[in-house]
PDB file of C-alpha atoms in Angstrom:
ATOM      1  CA  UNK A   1      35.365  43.379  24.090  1.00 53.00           C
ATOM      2  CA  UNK A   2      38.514  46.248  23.321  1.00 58.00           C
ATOM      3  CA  UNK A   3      38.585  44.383  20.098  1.00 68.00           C
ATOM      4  CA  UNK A   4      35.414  44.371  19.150  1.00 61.00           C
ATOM      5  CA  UNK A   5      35.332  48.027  18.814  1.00 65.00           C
ATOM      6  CA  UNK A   6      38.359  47.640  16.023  1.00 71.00           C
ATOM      7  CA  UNK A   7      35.898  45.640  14.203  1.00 74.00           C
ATOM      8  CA  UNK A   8      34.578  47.634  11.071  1.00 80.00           C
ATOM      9  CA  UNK A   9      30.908  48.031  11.238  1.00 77.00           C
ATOM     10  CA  UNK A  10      29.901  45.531   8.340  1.00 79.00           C
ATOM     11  CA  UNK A  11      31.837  42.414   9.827  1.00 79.00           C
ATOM     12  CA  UNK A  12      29.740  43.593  13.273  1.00 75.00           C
ATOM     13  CA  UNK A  13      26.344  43.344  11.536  1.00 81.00           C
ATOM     14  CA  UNK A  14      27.929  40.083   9.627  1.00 83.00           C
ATOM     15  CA  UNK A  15      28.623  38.499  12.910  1.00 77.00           C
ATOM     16  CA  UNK A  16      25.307  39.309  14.814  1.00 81.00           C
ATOM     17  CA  UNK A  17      23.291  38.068  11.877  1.00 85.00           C
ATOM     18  CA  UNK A  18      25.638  34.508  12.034  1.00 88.00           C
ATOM     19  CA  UNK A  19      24.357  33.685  15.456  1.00 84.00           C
ATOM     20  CA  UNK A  20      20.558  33.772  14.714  1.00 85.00           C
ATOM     21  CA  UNK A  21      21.473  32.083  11.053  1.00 86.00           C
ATOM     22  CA  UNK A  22      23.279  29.504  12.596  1.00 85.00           C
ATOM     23  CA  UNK A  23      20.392  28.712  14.856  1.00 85.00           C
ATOM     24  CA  UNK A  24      17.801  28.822  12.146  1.00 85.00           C
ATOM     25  CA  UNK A  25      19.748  26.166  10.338  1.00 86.00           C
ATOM     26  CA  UNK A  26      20.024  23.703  13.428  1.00 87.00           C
ATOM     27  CA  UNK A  27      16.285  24.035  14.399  1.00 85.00           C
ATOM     28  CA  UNK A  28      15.662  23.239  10.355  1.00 83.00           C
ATOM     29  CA  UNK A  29      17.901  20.940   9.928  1.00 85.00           C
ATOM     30  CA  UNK A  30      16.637  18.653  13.188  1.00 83.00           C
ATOM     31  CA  UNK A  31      12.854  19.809  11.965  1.00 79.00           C
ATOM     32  CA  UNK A  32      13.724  17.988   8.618  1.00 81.00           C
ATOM     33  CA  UNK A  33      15.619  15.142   9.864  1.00 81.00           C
ATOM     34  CA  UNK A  34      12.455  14.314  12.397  1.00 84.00           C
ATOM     35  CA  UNK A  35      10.521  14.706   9.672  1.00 83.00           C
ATOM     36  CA  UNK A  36      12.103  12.427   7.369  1.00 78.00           C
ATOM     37  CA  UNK A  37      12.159   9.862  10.247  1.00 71.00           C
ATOM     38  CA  UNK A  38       8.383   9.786  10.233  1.00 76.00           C
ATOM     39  CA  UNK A  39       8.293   9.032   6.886  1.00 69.00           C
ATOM     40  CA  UNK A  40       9.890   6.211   6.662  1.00 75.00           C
ATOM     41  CA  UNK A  41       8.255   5.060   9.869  1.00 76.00           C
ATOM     42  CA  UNK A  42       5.087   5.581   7.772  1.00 77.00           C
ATOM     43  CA  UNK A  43       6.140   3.506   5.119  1.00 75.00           C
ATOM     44  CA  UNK A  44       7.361   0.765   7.038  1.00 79.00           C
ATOM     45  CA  UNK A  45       4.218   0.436   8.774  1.00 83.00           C
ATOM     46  CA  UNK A  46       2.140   0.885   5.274  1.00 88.00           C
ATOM     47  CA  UNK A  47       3.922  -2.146   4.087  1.00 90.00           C
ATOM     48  CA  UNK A  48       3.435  -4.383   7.267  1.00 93.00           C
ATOM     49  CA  UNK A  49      -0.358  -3.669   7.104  1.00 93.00           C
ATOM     50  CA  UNK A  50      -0.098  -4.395   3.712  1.00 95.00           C
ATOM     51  CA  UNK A  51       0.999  -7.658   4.701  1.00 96.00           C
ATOM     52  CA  UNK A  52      -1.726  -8.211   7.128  1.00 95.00           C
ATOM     53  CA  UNK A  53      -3.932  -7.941   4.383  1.00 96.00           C
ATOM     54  CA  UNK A  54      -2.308 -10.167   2.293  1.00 97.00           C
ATOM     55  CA  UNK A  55      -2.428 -13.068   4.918  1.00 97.00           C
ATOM     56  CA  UNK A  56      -6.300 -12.267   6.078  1.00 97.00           C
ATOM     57  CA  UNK A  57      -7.064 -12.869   2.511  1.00 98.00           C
ATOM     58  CA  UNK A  58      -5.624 -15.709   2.126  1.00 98.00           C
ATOM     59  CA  UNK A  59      -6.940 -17.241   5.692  1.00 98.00           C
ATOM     60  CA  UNK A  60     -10.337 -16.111   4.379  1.00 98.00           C
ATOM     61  CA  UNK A  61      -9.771 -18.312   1.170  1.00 98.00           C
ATOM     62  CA  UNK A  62      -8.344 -21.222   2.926  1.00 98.00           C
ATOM     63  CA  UNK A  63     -11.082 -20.995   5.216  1.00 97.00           C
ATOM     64  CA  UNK A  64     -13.825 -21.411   2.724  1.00 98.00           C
ATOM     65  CA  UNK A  65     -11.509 -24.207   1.393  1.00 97.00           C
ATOM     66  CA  UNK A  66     -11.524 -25.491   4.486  1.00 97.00           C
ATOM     67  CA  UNK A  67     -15.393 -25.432   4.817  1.00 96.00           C
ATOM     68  CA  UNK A  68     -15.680 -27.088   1.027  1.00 97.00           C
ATOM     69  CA  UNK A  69     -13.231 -29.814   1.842  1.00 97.00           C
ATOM     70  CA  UNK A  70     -15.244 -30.469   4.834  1.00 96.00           C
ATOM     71  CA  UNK A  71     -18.389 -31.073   2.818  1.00 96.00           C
ATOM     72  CA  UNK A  72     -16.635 -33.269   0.049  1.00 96.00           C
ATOM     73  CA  UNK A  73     -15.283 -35.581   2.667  1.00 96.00           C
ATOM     74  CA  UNK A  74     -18.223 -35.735   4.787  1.00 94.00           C
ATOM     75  CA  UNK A  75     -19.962 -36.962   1.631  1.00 95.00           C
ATOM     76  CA  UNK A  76     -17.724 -39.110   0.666  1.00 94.00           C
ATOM     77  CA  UNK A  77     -16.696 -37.100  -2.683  1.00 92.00           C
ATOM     78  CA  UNK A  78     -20.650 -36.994  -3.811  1.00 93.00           C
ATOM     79  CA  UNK A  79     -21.007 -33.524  -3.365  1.00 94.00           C
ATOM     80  CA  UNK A  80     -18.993 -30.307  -3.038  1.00 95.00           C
ATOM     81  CA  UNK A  81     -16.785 -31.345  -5.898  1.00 94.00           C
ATOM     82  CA  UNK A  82     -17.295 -28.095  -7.732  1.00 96.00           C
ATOM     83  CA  UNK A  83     -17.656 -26.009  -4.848  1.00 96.00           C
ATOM     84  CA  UNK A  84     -14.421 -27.367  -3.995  1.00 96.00           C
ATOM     85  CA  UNK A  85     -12.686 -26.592  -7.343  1.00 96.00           C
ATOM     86  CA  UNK A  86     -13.889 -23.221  -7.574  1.00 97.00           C
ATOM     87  CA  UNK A  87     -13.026 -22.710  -4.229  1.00 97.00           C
ATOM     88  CA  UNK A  88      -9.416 -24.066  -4.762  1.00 97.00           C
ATOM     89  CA  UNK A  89      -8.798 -21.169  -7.639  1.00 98.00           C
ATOM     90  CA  UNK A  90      -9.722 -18.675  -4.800  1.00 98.00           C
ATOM     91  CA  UNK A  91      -7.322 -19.887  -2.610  1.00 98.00           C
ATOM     92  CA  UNK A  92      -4.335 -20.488  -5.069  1.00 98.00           C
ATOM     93  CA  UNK A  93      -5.335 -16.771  -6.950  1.00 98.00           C
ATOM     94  CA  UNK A  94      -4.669 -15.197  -2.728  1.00 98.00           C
ATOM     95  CA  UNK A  95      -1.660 -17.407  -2.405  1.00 97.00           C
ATOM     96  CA  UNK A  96       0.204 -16.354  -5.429  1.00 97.00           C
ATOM     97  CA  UNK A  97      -0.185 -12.920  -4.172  1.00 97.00           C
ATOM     98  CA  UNK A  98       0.551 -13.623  -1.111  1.00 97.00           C
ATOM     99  CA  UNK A  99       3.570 -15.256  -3.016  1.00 96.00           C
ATOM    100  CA  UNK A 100       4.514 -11.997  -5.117  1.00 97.00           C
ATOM    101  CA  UNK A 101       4.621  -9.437  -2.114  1.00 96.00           C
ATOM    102  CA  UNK A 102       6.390 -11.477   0.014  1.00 96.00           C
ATOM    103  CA  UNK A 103       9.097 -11.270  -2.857  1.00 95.00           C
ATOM    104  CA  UNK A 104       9.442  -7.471  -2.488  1.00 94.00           C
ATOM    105  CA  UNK A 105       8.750  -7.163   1.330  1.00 93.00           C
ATOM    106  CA  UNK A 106      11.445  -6.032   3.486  1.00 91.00           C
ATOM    107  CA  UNK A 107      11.295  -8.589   6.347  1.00 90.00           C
ATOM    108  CA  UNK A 108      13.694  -6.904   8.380  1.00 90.00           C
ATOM    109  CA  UNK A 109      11.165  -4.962   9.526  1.00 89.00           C
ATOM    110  CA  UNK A 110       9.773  -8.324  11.317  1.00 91.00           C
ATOM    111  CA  UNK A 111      11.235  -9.432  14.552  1.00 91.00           C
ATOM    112  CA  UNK A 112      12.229 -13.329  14.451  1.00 92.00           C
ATOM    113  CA  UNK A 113       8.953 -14.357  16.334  1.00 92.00           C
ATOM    114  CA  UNK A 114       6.928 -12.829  13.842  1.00 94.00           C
ATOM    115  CA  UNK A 115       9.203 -14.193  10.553  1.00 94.00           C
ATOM    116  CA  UNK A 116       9.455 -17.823  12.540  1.00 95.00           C
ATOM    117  CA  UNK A 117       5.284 -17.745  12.890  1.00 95.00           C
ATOM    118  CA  UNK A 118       4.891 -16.337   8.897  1.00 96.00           C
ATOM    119  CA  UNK A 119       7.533 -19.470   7.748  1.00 96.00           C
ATOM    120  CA  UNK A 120       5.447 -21.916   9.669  1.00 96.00           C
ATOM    121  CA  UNK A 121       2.457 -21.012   7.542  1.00 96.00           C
ATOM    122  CA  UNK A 122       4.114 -20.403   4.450  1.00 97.00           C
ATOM    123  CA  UNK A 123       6.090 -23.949   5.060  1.00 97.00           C
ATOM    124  CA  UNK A 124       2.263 -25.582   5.470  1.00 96.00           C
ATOM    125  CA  UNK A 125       1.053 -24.011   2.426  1.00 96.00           C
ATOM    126  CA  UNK A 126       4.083 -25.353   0.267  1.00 96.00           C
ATOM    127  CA  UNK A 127       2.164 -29.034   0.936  1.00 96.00           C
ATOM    128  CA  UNK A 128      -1.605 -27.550   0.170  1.00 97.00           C
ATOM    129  CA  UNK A 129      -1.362 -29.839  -3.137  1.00 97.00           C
ATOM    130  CA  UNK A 130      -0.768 -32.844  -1.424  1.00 97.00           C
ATOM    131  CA  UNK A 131      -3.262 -32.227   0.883  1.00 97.00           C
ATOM    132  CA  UNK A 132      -5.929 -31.366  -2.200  1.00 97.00           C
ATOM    133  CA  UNK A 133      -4.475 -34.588  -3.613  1.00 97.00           C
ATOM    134  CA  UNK A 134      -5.629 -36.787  -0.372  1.00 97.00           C
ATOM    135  CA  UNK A 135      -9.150 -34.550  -0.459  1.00 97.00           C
ATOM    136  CA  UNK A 136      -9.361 -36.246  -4.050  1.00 96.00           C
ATOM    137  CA  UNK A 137      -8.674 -39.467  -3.385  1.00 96.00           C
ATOM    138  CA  UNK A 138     -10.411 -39.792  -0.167  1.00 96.00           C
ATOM    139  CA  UNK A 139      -6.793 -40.778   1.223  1.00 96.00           C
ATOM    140  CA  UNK A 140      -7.471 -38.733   4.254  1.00 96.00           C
ATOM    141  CA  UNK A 141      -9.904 -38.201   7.255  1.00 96.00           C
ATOM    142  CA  UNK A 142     -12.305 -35.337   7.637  1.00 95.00           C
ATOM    143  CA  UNK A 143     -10.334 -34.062  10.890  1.00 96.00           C
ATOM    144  CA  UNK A 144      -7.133 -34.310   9.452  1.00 97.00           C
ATOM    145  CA  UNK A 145      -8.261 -32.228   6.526  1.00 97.00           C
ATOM    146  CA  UNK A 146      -9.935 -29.970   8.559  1.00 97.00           C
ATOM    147  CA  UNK A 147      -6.681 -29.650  11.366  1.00 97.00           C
ATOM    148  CA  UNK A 148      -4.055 -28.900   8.283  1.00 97.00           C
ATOM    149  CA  UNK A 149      -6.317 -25.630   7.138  1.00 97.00           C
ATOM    150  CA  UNK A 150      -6.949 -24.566  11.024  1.00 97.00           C
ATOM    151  CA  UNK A 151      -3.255 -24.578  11.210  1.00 97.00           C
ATOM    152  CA  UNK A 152      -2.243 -22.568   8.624  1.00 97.00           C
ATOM    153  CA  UNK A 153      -5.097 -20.067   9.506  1.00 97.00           C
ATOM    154  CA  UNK A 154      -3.840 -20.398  13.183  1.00 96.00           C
ATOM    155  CA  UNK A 155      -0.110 -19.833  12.136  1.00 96.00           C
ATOM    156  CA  UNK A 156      -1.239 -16.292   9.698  1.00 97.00           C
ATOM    157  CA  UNK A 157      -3.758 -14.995  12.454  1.00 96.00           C
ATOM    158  CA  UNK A 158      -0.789 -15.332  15.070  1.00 95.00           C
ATOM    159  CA  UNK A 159       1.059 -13.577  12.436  1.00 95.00           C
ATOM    160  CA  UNK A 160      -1.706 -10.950  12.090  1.00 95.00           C
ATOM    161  CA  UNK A 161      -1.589 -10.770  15.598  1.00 94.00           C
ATOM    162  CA  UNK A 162       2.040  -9.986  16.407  1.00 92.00           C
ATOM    163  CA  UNK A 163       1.884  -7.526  13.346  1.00 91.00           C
ATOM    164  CA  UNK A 164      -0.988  -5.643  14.580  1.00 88.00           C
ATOM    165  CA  UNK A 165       1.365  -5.001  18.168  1.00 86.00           C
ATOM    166  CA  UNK A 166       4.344  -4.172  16.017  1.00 77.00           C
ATOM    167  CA  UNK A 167       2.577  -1.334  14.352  1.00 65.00           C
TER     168      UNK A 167
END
């Protein structure tokens, strides 16, 4: 304290205003930081809804596919045909999107049950033509038809699922 009083008055004034300064900038500084964190926490969970989205889409599409193929096998490939075909352009038009923002999706931000669940479908999908190719040909039975589309919709709604409790 003796030496403070040897202090000239401006350095005095210089040093009480650091203190209060200093703390302004810490308290901003964290404020900002905390901020920023919530931001990208934001993000990340704007792009794994985004995702969600993208595979309820396509389970919607393969489910009407599913429905379609259904009807063309039941009838033996007399009806549905066009349904089907329509239907098939759906499906392949969600897909391909599907396709697209998977290519720019981080999936770090999915934990290995999640990415193992999203590969299973994604693996099933990669076969959808030879499946539509047995459909055509009437190669292949109603319930196997029908099983192949429950599973990929199975394997995206788990997906879904697990997404929804990340978030």
């Amino acid at each position: 304290m003796k030496n403070l009083g040897n202090i000239r008055f401006k350095y005095k004034l210089m040093l009480m205003l650091i203190i209060p300064l200093a703390g302004l900038l810490y308290f901003s500084t964290s404020g900002l930081l905390e901020r920023n964190g919530q931001v990208q926490e934001m993000s990340e969970l704007q792009s794994i809804s985004h995702l969600s989205v993208q595979l309820s889409e396509v389970v919607h599409e393969t489910q009407k596919e599913r429905g379609a193929t259904a009807g063309y096998l039941g009838s033996e490939g007399e009806e549905f045909e066009e349904t089907l075909s329509s239907q098939r352009k759906l499906t392949d038009k969600k897909v391909n999107e599907l396709s697209r923002f998977l290519d720019s999706f981080d999936s770090s931000l999915l934990s290995s049950k999640i990415q193992n669940e999203l590969d299973k479908g994604l693996r099933l999908l990669e076969k959808i033509e030879e499946r539509r190719e047995d459909v055509d040909s009437l190669s292949i039975t109603t319930d196997k038809a029908i099983s192949y589309y429950t599973t990929i919709n199975s394997s995206f709604l788990g997906t879904i699922a697990e997404l929804a409790r990340l978030s």
